[in-house]
């Protein structure tokens, strides 16, 4: 006889019913007359209770002998149980073992402590662990929140290409692809340049996809492959970028708090830190940020870029992010509009998260004048040929426009309170990590 198959997350709707759960053995506690297989199915974990006297002897022995991560379908009656994780238990009546993990070759990740390298080598299995599972669920919530924000604010999603002949964020972090015959082609660093084209067709757009940086820096904030959401708005300025960035972040944080309490608890995230993330964020010019950092003992000089320690120092007394704007044009990409009152400054902004999470958003206002843009390409040693179409955008209805990019992994790390960004993507790619 077969019973309805449910997901553990729906257990509340099936109290008193006999149902089946298809999953994997997460843990097993046992004594002579009773055993407690803890089963996970991806949506949650269910404590199952198998009593020797209540089920066939053979079934009891099978369950008792199960190895960690063996695949099984358990059937039984759901009962509310306050003391159980998740609030429900299943009284086992039947079980099918779909695949038993061999005793002589057991699941490599045990409840004992493992080193990070070992865990990263077993990432394909590590993602089943509670913590990793919680982080990836929060990542999903973040992505959904971002999409919902832009979709409900008049932005059209337009995907941008991954192979691209033009550098966007400087030539030092470009991945060259050796395949195309006529032209040098790279993996995209950012969809921004293409957004600048699509935005003139749709007014407000965003792209959301993988981006690549040949980052030689081996820090806890850098991946070589990461996901970025990039909104772009026509007839918009630096101020619009700040406002949308702030609003979007508040929206997504609220979503995470609303829907991912369980996961935040698993991660032991101090949620008062997330609850504090409310508008208005702090706002500060680059000039003032440098002064503040110097007064706090940083060695930074005007003209320098902030390092991780500077970003951490800058926000040490803040409970919410800071929007730092008007950086020296010298240290910013070619496409920034310069401040008309102080041409040495780029109309760019970085959003720096508190608690040491650093820059999660970079953006600003783009050059809208054709001649200025041509000069800028020259100044940065970028070939006009690769940017022909990009220059066109300034010839045919060029207008002030602005946008930003937010890295999903950095944002997720901040939400989760994880120390290293590598845990916020299923299969991280870093300088020394391309497997699994
Ligand atoms: O500041 P970035 O380089 O800006 C751009 O790419 C712009 N074209 C975006 C735009 O205006 N449309 O990158 C934006 C964000 C950073 O703030 C950070 O969150 C993330 O992308 N990021 C990285 N995340 C992980 N690993 C890396 N190596 C990253 N580099 C940037
Ligand atoms: Mg940046």
XYZ file of C-alpha atoms and ligand atoms in Angstrom:
468
model
C 0.000 0.000 0.000
C 1.370 3.404 -0.832
C 0.774 6.611 1.084
C 0.909 10.216 -0.039
C 4.452 11.543 -0.311
C 4.982 14.819 1.490
C 7.887 17.189 2.003
C 8.971 17.657 5.589
C 8.283 21.387 5.401
C 4.593 20.522 4.920
C 4.369 18.247 7.963
C 2.073 20.652 9.826
C -0.663 19.989 7.270
C -0.520 16.234 7.801
C -0.687 15.725 11.537
C -2.439 12.452 12.298
C -2.010 11.155 8.746
C 0.163 8.332 7.537
C 2.486 9.670 4.845
C 5.836 8.953 3.212
C 8.977 11.036 3.260
C 11.737 10.510 0.726
C 15.110 11.545 1.983
C 18.463 10.685 3.440
C 19.570 9.556 6.851
C 21.079 12.536 8.621
C 21.686 10.947 11.964
C 20.686 7.875 13.944
C 20.283 7.423 17.667
C 19.447 3.981 18.922
C 18.969 1.856 21.981
C 17.858 -1.755 22.348
C 14.148 -1.272 21.815
C 13.856 1.991 19.966
C 15.723 3.934 17.337
C 15.463 7.483 16.047
C 16.449 7.942 12.418
C 16.736 11.647 11.693
C 15.729 12.035 8.061
C 16.353 15.094 5.887
C 14.666 15.688 2.567
C 16.042 19.082 1.582
C 13.051 20.951 2.958
C 13.701 20.087 6.591
C 14.562 17.286 8.975
C 12.153 14.869 10.589
C 12.836 12.886 13.694
C 11.436 9.410 13.067
C 10.676 7.035 15.880
C 10.893 3.297 15.302
C 9.760 1.112 18.176
C 10.878 -2.506 18.042
C 7.651 -3.917 19.384
C 5.493 -1.926 16.916
C 7.084 -2.899 13.596
C 8.351 -6.068 11.925
C 11.618 -7.272 13.429
C 13.385 -7.142 10.063
C 12.448 -3.504 9.503
C 13.703 -2.550 12.920
C 17.040 -4.248 12.271
C 17.334 -2.564 8.868
C 16.760 0.863 10.357
C 19.157 0.211 13.193
C 21.857 -0.762 10.743
C 21.455 2.256 8.475
C 24.532 4.304 7.690
C 24.766 8.077 7.478
C 23.407 9.563 4.213
C 21.789 6.318 3.102
C 18.777 7.096 0.920
C 15.405 5.927 2.195
C 11.689 6.435 2.003
C 10.032 6.245 5.400
C 6.334 5.902 6.019
C 4.510 6.614 9.220
C 2.095 8.771 11.120
C 2.948 12.433 11.766
C 2.599 13.634 15.305
C 3.131 17.100 16.769
C 6.040 17.041 19.188
C 7.166 20.265 20.736
C 10.545 18.941 21.727
C 11.496 17.772 18.227
C 13.408 20.044 15.885
C 10.807 21.302 13.447
C 7.965 20.504 15.858
C 6.887 17.100 14.451
C 7.821 13.458 14.672
C 6.979 10.445 12.574
C 6.085 7.089 14.087
C 7.601 4.707 11.598
C 5.416 1.990 10.101
C 7.439 1.066 7.017
C 10.623 2.005 5.189
C 12.327 1.362 1.849
C 16.059 1.699 1.704
C 16.806 3.120 -1.739
C 20.576 3.035 -1.387
C 22.585 2.052 1.608
C 25.948 3.715 2.083
C 28.401 0.833 2.527
C 29.686 0.390 6.040
C 33.216 -0.179 4.825
C 33.217 3.077 2.845
C 31.227 5.482 5.010
C 30.105 9.013 4.325
C 33.226 11.116 4.730
C 31.722 14.082 6.550
C 31.040 13.077 10.127
C 29.868 15.200 13.041
C 33.491 15.570 14.142
C 35.424 18.689 13.140
C 36.938 18.741 9.658
C 39.430 21.192 8.218
C 38.225 23.680 5.628
C 40.319 22.178 2.840
C 38.822 18.769 3.458
C 35.333 20.240 3.443
C 35.978 22.253 0.292
C 37.298 19.103 -1.435
C 34.012 17.466 -0.453
C 31.875 20.466 -1.319
C 29.541 18.235 -3.390
C 28.619 16.509 -0.121
C 29.246 19.362 2.314
C 26.266 21.269 0.893
C 24.044 18.691 2.620
C 25.189 19.867 6.050
C 22.863 22.020 8.097
C 24.947 25.164 8.008
C 25.711 25.005 4.311
C 22.111 24.187 3.531
C 20.972 27.217 5.533
C 23.424 29.529 3.779
C 22.350 28.395 0.310
C 18.705 28.831 1.216
C 19.389 32.360 2.348
C 21.218 32.941 -0.910
C 18.090 31.825 -2.743
C 15.963 34.176 -0.652
C 18.366 37.032 -1.401
C 18.172 36.384 -5.142
C 14.396 36.134 -5.065
C 14.179 39.315 -2.997
C 16.389 41.191 -5.438
C 14.338 40.035 -8.406
C 11.061 40.851 -6.705
C 12.323 44.312 -5.843
C 13.325 45.184 -9.394
C 10.384 43.405 -11.015
C 7.963 45.415 -8.888
C 9.718 48.729 -9.534
C 9.453 48.918 -13.298
C 12.790 47.334 -14.220
C 12.992 44.936 -17.164
C 15.350 41.986 -16.865
C 17.621 41.891 -19.904
C 20.432 39.384 -19.846
C 23.821 40.436 -21.091
C 26.476 38.291 -22.789
C 29.234 36.427 -21.010
C 31.724 36.457 -23.902
C 32.645 40.038 -24.520
C 35.297 41.838 -26.534
C 35.421 44.837 -24.187
C 36.885 45.300 -20.707
C 34.592 46.967 -18.230
C 36.399 46.985 -14.912
C 40.023 47.424 -15.889
C 42.310 45.120 -17.801
C 44.138 43.593 -14.854
C 41.338 41.215 -13.919
C 40.306 40.051 -17.399
C 39.977 36.383 -18.312
C 40.919 35.908 -21.918
C 39.115 33.187 -23.873
C 41.177 31.510 -26.532
C 38.565 30.431 -29.045
C 37.270 33.171 -31.312
C 39.315 33.731 -34.439
C 38.993 37.387 -35.318
C 39.000 39.105 -32.014
C 40.233 39.037 -28.468
C 37.371 37.923 -26.288
C 37.040 37.865 -22.523
C 34.677 36.526 -19.904
C 32.509 39.392 -18.757
C 33.492 41.357 -15.664
C 30.142 43.133 -15.586
C 27.052 43.457 -17.751
C 27.022 47.197 -17.257
C 28.118 48.318 -20.705
C 25.352 46.273 -22.311
C 22.900 47.541 -19.702
C 23.755 51.016 -20.909
C 22.468 49.951 -24.333
C 19.347 48.156 -23.138
C 18.439 50.940 -20.739
C 17.999 53.298 -23.696
C 15.402 50.840 -24.990
C 13.587 50.118 -21.723
C 14.278 53.049 -19.398
C 15.025 50.858 -16.403
C 16.747 47.483 -16.688
C 18.728 44.977 -14.734
C 20.908 42.059 -15.594
C 21.667 39.238 -13.218
C 24.279 36.679 -13.975
C 27.722 35.278 -13.421
C 30.679 37.606 -13.798
C 34.387 36.851 -13.785
C 37.432 38.506 -12.333
C 40.951 37.203 -12.581
C 41.484 38.261 -8.983
C 44.987 37.607 -7.841
C 43.926 38.729 -4.393
C 43.265 35.797 -2.134
C 40.907 37.350 0.379
C 37.781 36.192 2.096
C 35.773 38.606 -0.086
C 36.984 37.633 -3.547
C 35.806 34.944 -5.921
C 36.962 34.573 -9.509
C 33.388 33.740 -10.534
C 30.560 35.514 -8.749
C 26.983 36.534 -9.393
C 26.096 40.149 -9.758
C 22.821 42.012 -10.103
C 23.185 45.239 -12.018
C 20.356 47.751 -12.383
C 20.679 50.662 -14.776
C 18.400 53.694 -15.123
C 18.074 56.272 -17.897
C 17.615 59.951 -17.044
C 19.159 59.213 -13.688
C 22.022 60.492 -11.589
C 24.277 59.500 -8.708
C 21.543 60.401 -6.228
C 19.137 57.939 -7.832
C 21.713 55.195 -7.472
C 22.062 55.874 -3.762
C 18.348 55.911 -3.222
C 17.620 52.710 -5.146
C 20.552 50.872 -3.567
C 19.335 51.786 -0.107
C 15.729 50.869 -0.838
C 16.610 47.580 -2.486
C 18.850 46.509 0.369
C 16.196 47.309 2.973
C 13.681 45.325 0.940
C 15.901 42.268 0.645
C 16.989 42.330 4.287
C 13.336 42.460 5.340
C 12.598 39.460 3.117
C 15.407 37.435 4.634
C 14.206 38.290 8.123
C 10.641 37.461 7.214
C 11.206 34.131 5.490
C 14.482 32.713 6.761
C 14.285 32.874 10.558
C 14.943 29.160 10.852
C 18.108 29.340 8.766
C 19.355 32.444 10.567
C 18.897 30.556 13.805
C 20.856 27.586 12.478
C 23.653 29.993 11.615
C 23.396 31.639 15.022
C 23.184 34.971 13.241
C 22.662 37.911 15.560
C 19.489 39.145 13.920
C 19.417 42.416 15.832
C 22.256 43.385 13.470
C 20.015 42.710 10.489
C 17.002 44.381 12.045
C 19.084 47.551 12.373
C 19.531 47.779 8.595
C 16.973 50.496 7.916
C 16.912 53.654 5.836
C 18.411 56.179 6.004
C 21.883 54.718 5.604
C 24.917 56.785 6.495
C 26.224 59.040 3.722
C 29.720 60.376 3.421
C 32.014 61.817 0.765
C 35.288 60.096 -0.058
C 37.068 63.201 1.295
C 35.396 62.831 4.674
C 35.888 59.082 4.733
C 39.634 59.579 4.277
C 39.690 62.146 7.084
C 37.759 59.861 9.367
C 40.045 56.924 8.608
C 43.135 59.008 9.242
C 41.742 60.150 12.573
C 41.257 56.488 13.452
C 44.867 55.686 12.699
C 44.686 54.415 9.101
C 47.633 55.142 6.838
C 45.389 55.969 3.903
C 46.213 59.082 1.898
C 43.825 61.039 -0.309
C 43.874 59.293 -3.675
C 44.203 55.788 -2.321
C 41.586 53.054 -2.468
C 40.155 51.573 0.706
C 41.435 48.185 1.721
C 39.443 45.647 3.706
C 40.789 47.022 6.977
C 39.838 50.582 6.035
C 36.303 49.506 5.184
C 35.989 47.692 8.482
C 37.393 50.652 10.389
C 35.130 53.108 8.610
C 31.959 51.296 9.666
C 33.128 50.174 13.119
C 30.857 52.702 14.843
C 27.905 52.128 12.497
C 24.948 49.800 12.760
C 23.960 50.208 9.117
C 25.756 50.629 5.793
C 27.495 53.773 4.609
C 27.287 55.195 1.098
C 30.651 56.726 0.241
C 30.604 58.887 -2.882
C 32.821 60.999 -5.108
C 36.015 58.972 -5.278
C 39.152 60.185 -7.008
C 38.554 59.528 -10.720
C 42.060 58.076 -10.949
C 41.116 54.961 -9.002
C 37.790 54.375 -10.724
C 36.818 52.802 -14.047
C 36.751 54.773 -17.308
C 32.981 55.088 -17.603
C 32.255 57.364 -14.633
C 30.951 60.881 -15.148
C 33.174 63.361 -13.350
C 31.923 65.895 -10.848
C 31.451 69.135 -12.849
C 32.547 71.201 -9.815
C 35.591 69.066 -9.083
C 36.626 67.179 -12.206
C 39.192 65.125 -10.285
C 36.277 63.260 -8.674
C 34.180 60.470 -10.191
C 30.434 60.498 -9.585
C 30.629 57.020 -8.151
C 29.416 55.501 -4.932
C 30.312 52.396 -2.941
C 28.012 50.951 -0.357
C 30.013 49.562 2.522
C 28.323 47.107 4.856
C 28.919 47.108 8.610
C 30.442 44.276 10.678
C 33.453 44.047 8.388
C 31.547 42.838 5.310
C 32.961 45.657 3.227
C 31.919 46.908 -0.191
C 28.816 45.126 -1.401
C 27.739 47.664 -4.027
C 29.665 49.771 -6.497
C 28.042 52.110 -8.980
C 27.476 55.633 -10.156
C 26.684 57.943 -13.013
C 28.035 57.215 -16.496
C 29.653 59.511 -19.026
C 26.901 60.704 -21.343
C 28.852 62.938 -23.728
C 30.493 61.402 -26.813
C 33.692 63.448 -26.890
C 34.302 63.000 -23.179
C 33.869 59.263 -23.533
C 36.304 59.029 -26.450
C 38.883 60.896 -24.448
C 38.272 58.650 -21.472
C 38.883 55.505 -23.539
C 42.176 57.009 -24.690
C 43.189 57.925 -21.156
C 42.596 54.333 -20.077
C 44.298 52.805 -23.109
C 41.119 51.101 -24.297
C 40.688 50.430 -28.033
C 37.850 52.364 -29.710
C 37.080 49.390 -32.013
C 35.825 47.271 -29.132
C 33.616 50.135 -27.969
C 32.092 51.281 -31.287
C 28.569 50.360 -30.305
C 29.095 51.814 -26.841
C 30.086 55.151 -28.342
C 26.958 55.000 -30.535
C 24.812 55.194 -27.419
C 26.115 58.749 -26.892
C 25.331 59.695 -30.487
C 21.767 58.475 -30.592
C 19.845 59.935 -27.727
C 22.555 60.000 -25.093
C 21.210 61.015 -21.687
C 22.493 61.022 -18.124
C 22.183 57.514 -16.802
C 23.334 55.637 -13.773
C 23.355 52.248 -12.133
C 25.162 49.906 -9.844
C 26.257 46.350 -9.250
C 25.800 44.234 -6.164
C 27.662 40.981 -5.610
C 25.280 38.269 -4.438
C 27.895 36.333 -2.495
C 29.156 39.319 -0.550
C 25.621 40.300 0.297
C 24.721 36.752 1.314
C 27.839 36.483 3.488
C 26.717 39.625 5.281
C 23.197 38.298 5.823
C 24.495 34.957 7.074
C 27.326 36.348 9.142
C 29.758 33.942 7.472
C 33.388 34.762 7.646
C 34.350 33.687 4.147
C 32.471 34.310 0.915
C 33.321 30.775 -0.358
C 30.431 29.279 1.609
C 27.813 31.474 -0.060
C 27.954 29.823 -3.485
C 27.458 26.115 -4.123
C 30.714 25.567 -5.982
C 33.119 28.437 -5.398
C 35.808 29.344 -7.877
C 38.879 30.997 -6.466
C 42.539 31.407 -7.282
C 43.359 28.012 -5.778
C 39.985 26.332 -6.040
C 38.361 25.038 -9.223
C 37.019 21.711 -7.910
C 34.648 20.056 -7.378
O 32.572 47.551 -7.902
P 32.431 46.611 -9.053
O 33.671 46.150 -9.709
O 31.495 47.362 -10.071
C 31.129 46.953 -11.304
O 31.403 45.896 -11.798
C 30.186 47.892 -11.996
N 30.319 47.704 -13.428
C 28.784 47.630 -11.532
C 27.769 48.561 -12.153
O 27.822 49.737 -11.891
N 26.856 48.044 -12.946
O 31.613 45.332 -8.592
C 30.336 45.482 -8.033
C 30.150 44.538 -6.856
C 31.085 44.802 -5.699
O 30.607 45.837 -4.884
C 31.043 43.457 -5.000
O 29.851 43.286 -4.258
C 30.995 42.505 -6.153
O 30.442 43.211 -7.254
N 32.331 42.016 -6.494
C 32.812 40.810 -6.138
N 32.264 39.812 -5.410
C 32.997 38.694 -5.218
N 34.219 38.517 -5.715
C 34.824 39.484 -6.456
N 36.028 39.282 -6.968
C 34.101 40.705 -6.700
N 34.365 41.838 -7.370
C 33.285 42.615 -7.241
Mg 33.985 48.330 -6.614
